[in-house]
PDB file of C-alpha atoms in Angstrom:
ATOM      1  CA  MET U1314      42.549 -10.149 -16.571  1.00 53.00           C
ATOM      2  CA  LYS U1315      40.922 -13.542 -16.838  1.00 56.00           C
ATOM      3  CA  TYR U1316      37.348 -14.097 -15.595  1.00 51.00           C
ATOM      4  CA  TYR U1317      36.290 -17.409 -14.051  1.00 53.00           C
ATOM      5  CA  GLY U1318      32.622 -17.727 -13.152  1.00 55.00           C
ATOM      6  CA  ILE U1319      29.467 -19.649 -13.846  1.00 55.00           C
ATOM      7  CA  PHE U1320      29.255 -18.217 -17.357  1.00 54.00           C
ATOM      8  CA  ASN U1321      32.866 -18.960 -18.294  1.00 60.00           C
ATOM      9  CA  GLY U1322      32.874 -20.833 -21.591  1.00 62.00           C
ATOM     10  CA  THR U1323      29.113 -20.566 -22.191  1.00 61.00           C
ATOM     11  CA  SER U1324      27.435 -18.909 -25.123  1.00 67.00           C
ATOM     12  CA  SER U1325      25.406 -15.737 -24.688  1.00 69.00           C
ATOM     13  CA  ARG U1326      22.257 -17.715 -25.503  1.00 71.00           C
ATOM     14  CA  ASN U1327      22.940 -20.109 -22.608  1.00 64.00           C
ATOM     15  CA  ARG U1328      23.632 -17.170 -20.306  1.00 66.00           C
ATOM     16  CA  VAL U1329      20.240 -15.675 -21.127  1.00 62.00           C
ATOM     17  CA  LEU U1330      18.589 -19.030 -20.504  1.00 60.00           C
ATOM     18  CA  VAL U1331      20.246 -19.347 -17.077  1.00 56.00           C
ATOM     19  CA  VAL U1332      19.165 -15.816 -16.114  1.00 55.00           C
ATOM     20  CA  TRP U1333      15.561 -16.555 -17.184  1.00 52.00           C
ATOM     21  CA  LEU U1334      15.511 -19.771 -15.175  1.00 53.00           C
ATOM     22  CA  LEU U1335      16.799 -17.936 -12.091  1.00 50.00           C
ATOM     23  CA  LEU U1336      14.091 -15.287 -12.496  1.00 48.00           C
ATOM     24  CA  ILE U1337      11.386 -17.938 -12.779  1.00 52.00           C
ATOM     25  CA  VAL U1338      12.636 -19.672  -9.627  1.00 45.00           C
ATOM     26  CA  LEU U1339      12.616 -16.348  -7.744  1.00 43.00           C
ATOM     27  CA  LEU U1340       9.085 -15.489  -8.920  1.00 45.00           C
ATOM     28  CA  VAL U1341       7.692 -18.895  -7.995  1.00 45.00           C
ATOM     29  CA  SER U1342       9.304 -18.849  -4.575  1.00 43.00           C
ATOM     30  CA  GLY U1343       8.080 -15.273  -4.000  1.00 42.00           C
ATOM     31  CA  CYS U1344       4.485 -16.261  -4.775  1.00 42.00           C
ATOM     32  CA  SER U1345       4.572 -19.244  -2.452  1.00 40.00           C
ATOM     33  CA  MET U1346       6.036 -17.171   0.393  1.00 37.00           C
ATOM     34  CA  HIS U1347       2.664 -15.395   0.689  1.00 40.00           C
ATOM     35  CA  ALA U1348       1.104 -18.663   1.857  1.00 42.00           C
ATOM     36  CA  ALA U1349       3.492 -19.015   4.777  1.00 46.00           C
ATOM     37  CA  GLY U1350       2.185 -18.378   8.260  1.00 53.00           C
ATOM     38  CA  GLY U1351      -0.398 -19.722  10.665  1.00 70.00           C
ATOM     39  CA  ASP U1352      -4.115 -20.152  10.202  1.00 79.00           C
ATOM     40  CA  THR U1353      -6.083 -16.998  10.906  1.00 87.00           C
ATOM     41  CA  LEU U1354      -9.540 -18.631  10.850  1.00 92.00           C
ATOM     42  CA  VAL U1355     -10.605 -20.904  13.721  1.00 91.00           C
ATOM     43  CA  LEU U1356     -13.822 -22.902  14.125  1.00 89.00           C
ATOM     44  CA  GLN U1357     -15.842 -22.300  17.277  1.00 85.00           C
ATOM     45  CA  GLN U1358     -16.583 -25.562  19.129  1.00 74.00           C
ATOM     46  CA  GLY U1359     -20.289 -26.433  19.173  1.00 75.00           C
ATOM     47  CA  ASP U1360     -21.194 -23.203  17.429  1.00 75.00           C
ATOM     48  CA  ASP U1361     -22.161 -22.176  13.927  1.00 88.00           C
ATOM     49  CA  THR U1362     -19.417 -19.561  13.758  1.00 92.00           C
ATOM     50  CA  PHE U1363     -15.709 -19.148  13.177  1.00 94.00           C
ATOM     51  CA  LEU U1364     -13.247 -16.510  14.325  1.00 94.00           C
ATOM     52  CA  ASP U1365     -10.930 -14.412  12.229  1.00 94.00           C
ATOM     53  CA  GLN U1366      -8.194 -13.937  14.816  1.00 91.00           C
ATOM     54  CA  LYS U1367      -6.162 -11.560  12.687  1.00 91.00           C
ATOM     55  CA  HIS U1368      -8.981  -9.078  12.075  1.00 91.00           C
ATOM     56  CA  GLY U1369     -10.950  -9.519  15.316  1.00 92.00           C
ATOM     57  CA  VAL U1370     -14.310 -10.554  13.894  1.00 95.00           C
ATOM     58  CA  GLU U1371     -16.600 -13.565  14.120  1.00 94.00           C
ATOM     59  CA  TRP U1372     -18.374 -14.950  11.042  1.00 95.00           C
ATOM     60  CA  ARG U1373     -21.360 -17.229  10.606  1.00 94.00           C
ATOM     61  CA  LEU U1374     -20.490 -20.540   8.938  1.00 93.00           C
ATOM     62  CA  GLU U1375     -23.655 -20.565   6.857  1.00 93.00           C
ATOM     63  CA  ARG U1376     -24.447 -17.854   4.400  1.00 94.00           C
ATOM     64  CA  SER U1377     -28.010 -16.687   3.961  1.00 95.00           C
ATOM     65  CA  GLY U1378     -30.382 -17.360   1.134  1.00 95.00           C
ATOM     66  CA  TYR U1379     -30.347 -15.064  -1.889  1.00 95.00           C
ATOM     67  CA  PHE U1380     -31.728 -11.551  -1.281  1.00 96.00           C
ATOM     68  CA  LYS U1381     -32.756  -8.970  -3.855  1.00 95.00           C
ATOM     69  CA  THR U1382     -33.533  -6.008  -1.584  1.00 95.00           C
ATOM     70  CA  ALA U1383     -31.890  -4.245   1.338  1.00 94.00           C
ATOM     71  CA  GLU U1384     -35.173  -4.566   3.260  1.00 95.00           C
ATOM     72  CA  ASP U1385     -35.014  -8.371   3.018  1.00 96.00           C
ATOM     73  CA  VAL U1386     -31.397  -8.269   4.204  1.00 96.00           C
ATOM     74  CA  GLU U1387     -32.351  -6.105   7.195  1.00 95.00           C
ATOM     75  CA  HIS U1388     -35.168  -8.491   8.109  1.00 95.00           C
ATOM     76  CA  TYR U1389     -32.729 -11.435   7.944  1.00 95.00           C
ATOM     77  CA  LEU U1390     -30.230  -9.682  10.244  1.00 94.00           C
ATOM     78  CA  GLN U1391     -32.994  -8.769  12.706  1.00 93.00           C
ATOM     79  CA  GLY U1392     -33.868 -12.465  12.907  1.00 92.00           C
ATOM     80  CA  LEU U1393     -30.250 -13.356  13.688  1.00 92.00           C
ATOM     81  CA  ASN U1394     -30.074 -10.658  16.360  1.00 92.00           C
ATOM     82  CA  LYS U1395     -33.097 -11.912  18.312  1.00 89.00           C
ATOM     83  CA  GLU U1396     -30.721 -13.973  20.447  1.00 75.00           C
ATOM     84  CA  GLU U1397     -29.530 -11.931  23.418  1.00 66.00           C
ATOM     85  CA  GLY U1398     -26.125 -10.343  22.973  1.00 69.00           C
ATOM     86  CA  LYS U1399     -25.906 -11.023  19.251  1.00 76.00           C
ATOM     87  CA  GLN U1400     -25.030  -8.076  17.036  1.00 92.00           C
ATOM     88  CA  TRP U1401     -24.789  -9.541  13.556  1.00 95.00           C
ATOM     89  CA  ARG U1402     -24.310  -7.069  10.741  1.00 96.00           C
ATOM     90  CA  LEU U1403     -23.246  -6.841   7.120  1.00 96.00           C
ATOM     91  CA  PRO U1404     -19.492  -6.878   6.592  1.00 95.00           C
ATOM     92  CA  THR U1405     -17.640  -3.986   5.055  1.00 94.00           C
ATOM     93  CA  LYS U1406     -16.031  -4.441   1.666  1.00 89.00           C
ATOM     94  CA  GLN U1407     -12.643  -4.683   3.417  1.00 91.00           C
ATOM     95  CA  GLU U1408     -13.832  -7.327   5.904  1.00 94.00           C
ATOM     96  CA  LEU U1409     -15.221  -9.512   3.150  1.00 90.00           C
ATOM     97  CA  SER U1410     -12.056  -8.992   1.113  1.00 88.00           C
ATOM     98  CA  ASP U1411      -9.972 -10.065   4.139  1.00 91.00           C
ATOM     99  CA  LEU U1412     -12.096 -13.212   4.458  1.00 92.00           C
ATOM    100  CA  PHE U1413     -11.579 -14.098   0.795  1.00 87.00           C
ATOM    101  CA  SER U1414      -7.838 -13.433   1.180  1.00 87.00           C
ATOM    102  CA  SER U1415      -7.615 -15.859   4.115  1.00 90.00           C
ATOM    103  CA  PHE U1416      -8.956 -18.599   1.864  1.00 88.00           C
ATOM    104  CA  ASP U1417      -6.852 -17.525  -1.133  1.00 83.00           C
ATOM    105  CA  LEU U1418      -3.718 -17.724   1.029  1.00 86.00           C
ATOM    106  CA  LYS U1419      -4.869 -21.020   2.560  1.00 90.00           C
ATOM    107  CA  LEU U1420      -4.990 -19.587   6.086  1.00 89.00           C
ATOM    108  CA  ASN U1421      -8.486 -20.958   6.709  1.00 90.00           C
ATOM    109  CA  GLY U1422      -7.413 -23.988   8.780  1.00 90.00           C
ATOM    110  CA  GLU U1423     -10.382 -26.313   9.318  1.00 91.00           C
ATOM    111  CA  VAL U1424     -12.927 -23.685   8.231  1.00 93.00           C
ATOM    112  CA  LYS U1425     -14.745 -24.790   5.083  1.00 92.00           C
ATOM    113  CA  ILE U1426     -17.385 -22.463   3.683  1.00 92.00           C
ATOM    114  CA  GLN U1427     -18.878 -21.653   0.313  1.00 88.00           C
ATOM    115  CA  LEU U1428     -17.441 -18.329  -0.838  1.00 86.00           C
ATOM    116  CA  GLU U1429     -18.483 -18.197  -4.471  1.00 88.00           C
ATOM    117  CA  GLY U1430     -21.193 -15.740  -5.359  1.00 90.00           C
ATOM    118  CA  ARG U1431     -22.342 -12.202  -4.701  1.00 92.00           C
ATOM    119  CA  TYR U1432     -22.534 -10.750  -1.199  1.00 93.00           C
ATOM    120  CA  TRP U1433     -24.260  -7.852   0.522  1.00 95.00           C
ATOM    121  CA  LEU U1434     -21.938  -5.285   2.122  1.00 93.00           C
ATOM    122  CA  GLN U1435     -22.263  -2.071   4.052  1.00 93.00           C
ATOM    123  CA  ASP U1436     -19.856   0.799   3.493  1.00 88.00           C
ATOM    124  CA  ASP U1437     -20.348   4.487   4.203  1.00 87.00           C
ATOM    125  CA  GLY U1438     -23.820   3.738   5.571  1.00 86.00           C
ATOM    126  CA  LYS U1439     -25.021   2.206   2.294  1.00 90.00           C
ATOM    127  CA  ASP U1440     -25.972  -1.422   1.622  1.00 91.00           C
ATOM    128  CA  TYR U1441     -25.004  -2.883  -1.724  1.00 89.00           C
ATOM    129  CA  VAL U1442     -24.024  -6.153  -3.376  1.00 90.00           C
ATOM    130  CA  GLY U1443     -20.725  -7.100  -4.934  1.00 86.00           C
ATOM    131  CA  SER U1444     -18.620 -10.012  -6.079  1.00 80.00           C
ATOM    132  CA  TRP U1445     -14.934 -10.650  -6.550  1.00 70.00           C
ATOM    133  CA  GLN U1446     -13.347 -12.297  -9.532  1.00 68.00           C
ATOM    134  CA  ILE U1447      -9.931 -13.798  -9.069  1.00 67.00           C
ATOM    135  CA  GLY U1448      -7.078 -12.413 -11.161  1.00 63.00           C
ATOM    136  CA  ASP U1449      -4.136 -14.125 -12.796  1.00 61.00           C
ATOM    137  CA  GLN U1450      -1.255 -12.192 -11.226  1.00 62.00           C
ATOM    138  CA  CYS U1451       1.411 -13.636  -8.957  1.00 63.00           C
ATOM    139  CA  GLY U1452      -0.377 -14.476  -5.736  1.00 56.00           C
ATOM    140  CA  PRO U1453      -4.072 -14.167  -5.200  1.00 56.00           C
ATOM    141  CA  SER U1454      -5.710 -10.952  -6.290  1.00 63.00           C
ATOM    142  CA  ARG U1455      -9.352 -10.172  -6.864  1.00 65.00           C
ATOM    143  CA  SER U1456     -11.297  -7.437  -8.593  1.00 70.00           C
ATOM    144  CA  PHE U1457     -14.584  -6.191  -7.116  1.00 74.00           C
ATOM    145  CA  TYR U1458     -17.720  -5.767  -9.212  1.00 74.00           C
ATOM    146  CA  ARG U1459     -21.043  -4.299  -8.046  1.00 77.00           C
ATOM    147  CA  GLU U1460     -24.107  -6.477  -8.535  1.00 81.00           C
ATOM    148  CA  LYS U1461     -27.867  -6.319  -7.875  1.00 86.00           C
ATOM    149  CA  SER U1462     -28.610  -9.250  -5.526  1.00 91.00           C
ATOM    150  CA  GLY U1463     -26.723 -11.741  -3.405  1.00 93.00           C
ATOM    151  CA  TYR U1464     -26.110 -13.615  -0.153  1.00 95.00           C
ATOM    152  CA  VAL U1465     -25.378 -12.363   3.348  1.00 96.00           C
ATOM    153  CA  ARG U1466     -22.297 -13.584   5.186  1.00 95.00           C
ATOM    154  CA  ALA U1467     -23.074 -12.107   8.608  1.00 95.00           C
ATOM    155  CA  VAL U1468     -20.235 -10.852  10.812  1.00 96.00           C
ATOM    156  CA  ARG U1469     -19.869  -9.340  14.261  1.00 94.00           C
ATOM    157  CA  ASP U1470     -17.043  -7.867  16.276  1.00 92.00           C
ATOM    158  CA  MET U1471     -15.390 -10.287  18.712  1.00 84.00           C
ATOM    159  CA  GLN U1472     -16.285  -9.592  22.311  1.00 68.00           C
TER     160      GLN U1472
END
């Protein structure tokens, strides 16, 4: 039986090269597919906030100054909440991770904020600081590291 195909008459070295090139094309296209989709972050008109439509939260555009203690963070949030109906709080680790992911996947639309740095979080009733460092895998991935001081990126549930 005679075989006619794309490898007919090619050396085994060329076959390996073709297979490697096909794998590279598939990997590159797979990584870029993560960026497909609509913007999840939307600026609020005339406001200092933006909405994360996918996760149902509202974020402040400006991050706070740098805080070293949980007491200073609480005082800052109390100041934000003096306006009637405002319930600003610290984000959870997952909420802040989702925000970073929206920017990593370029789903931030017209929202431009400074993300670099350490941020205060609240999980399991405890306040702490952490930062993410971006990895080098296919697609955006970050590793979380606990820190001692940082900024507040205040969030509240959409009403």
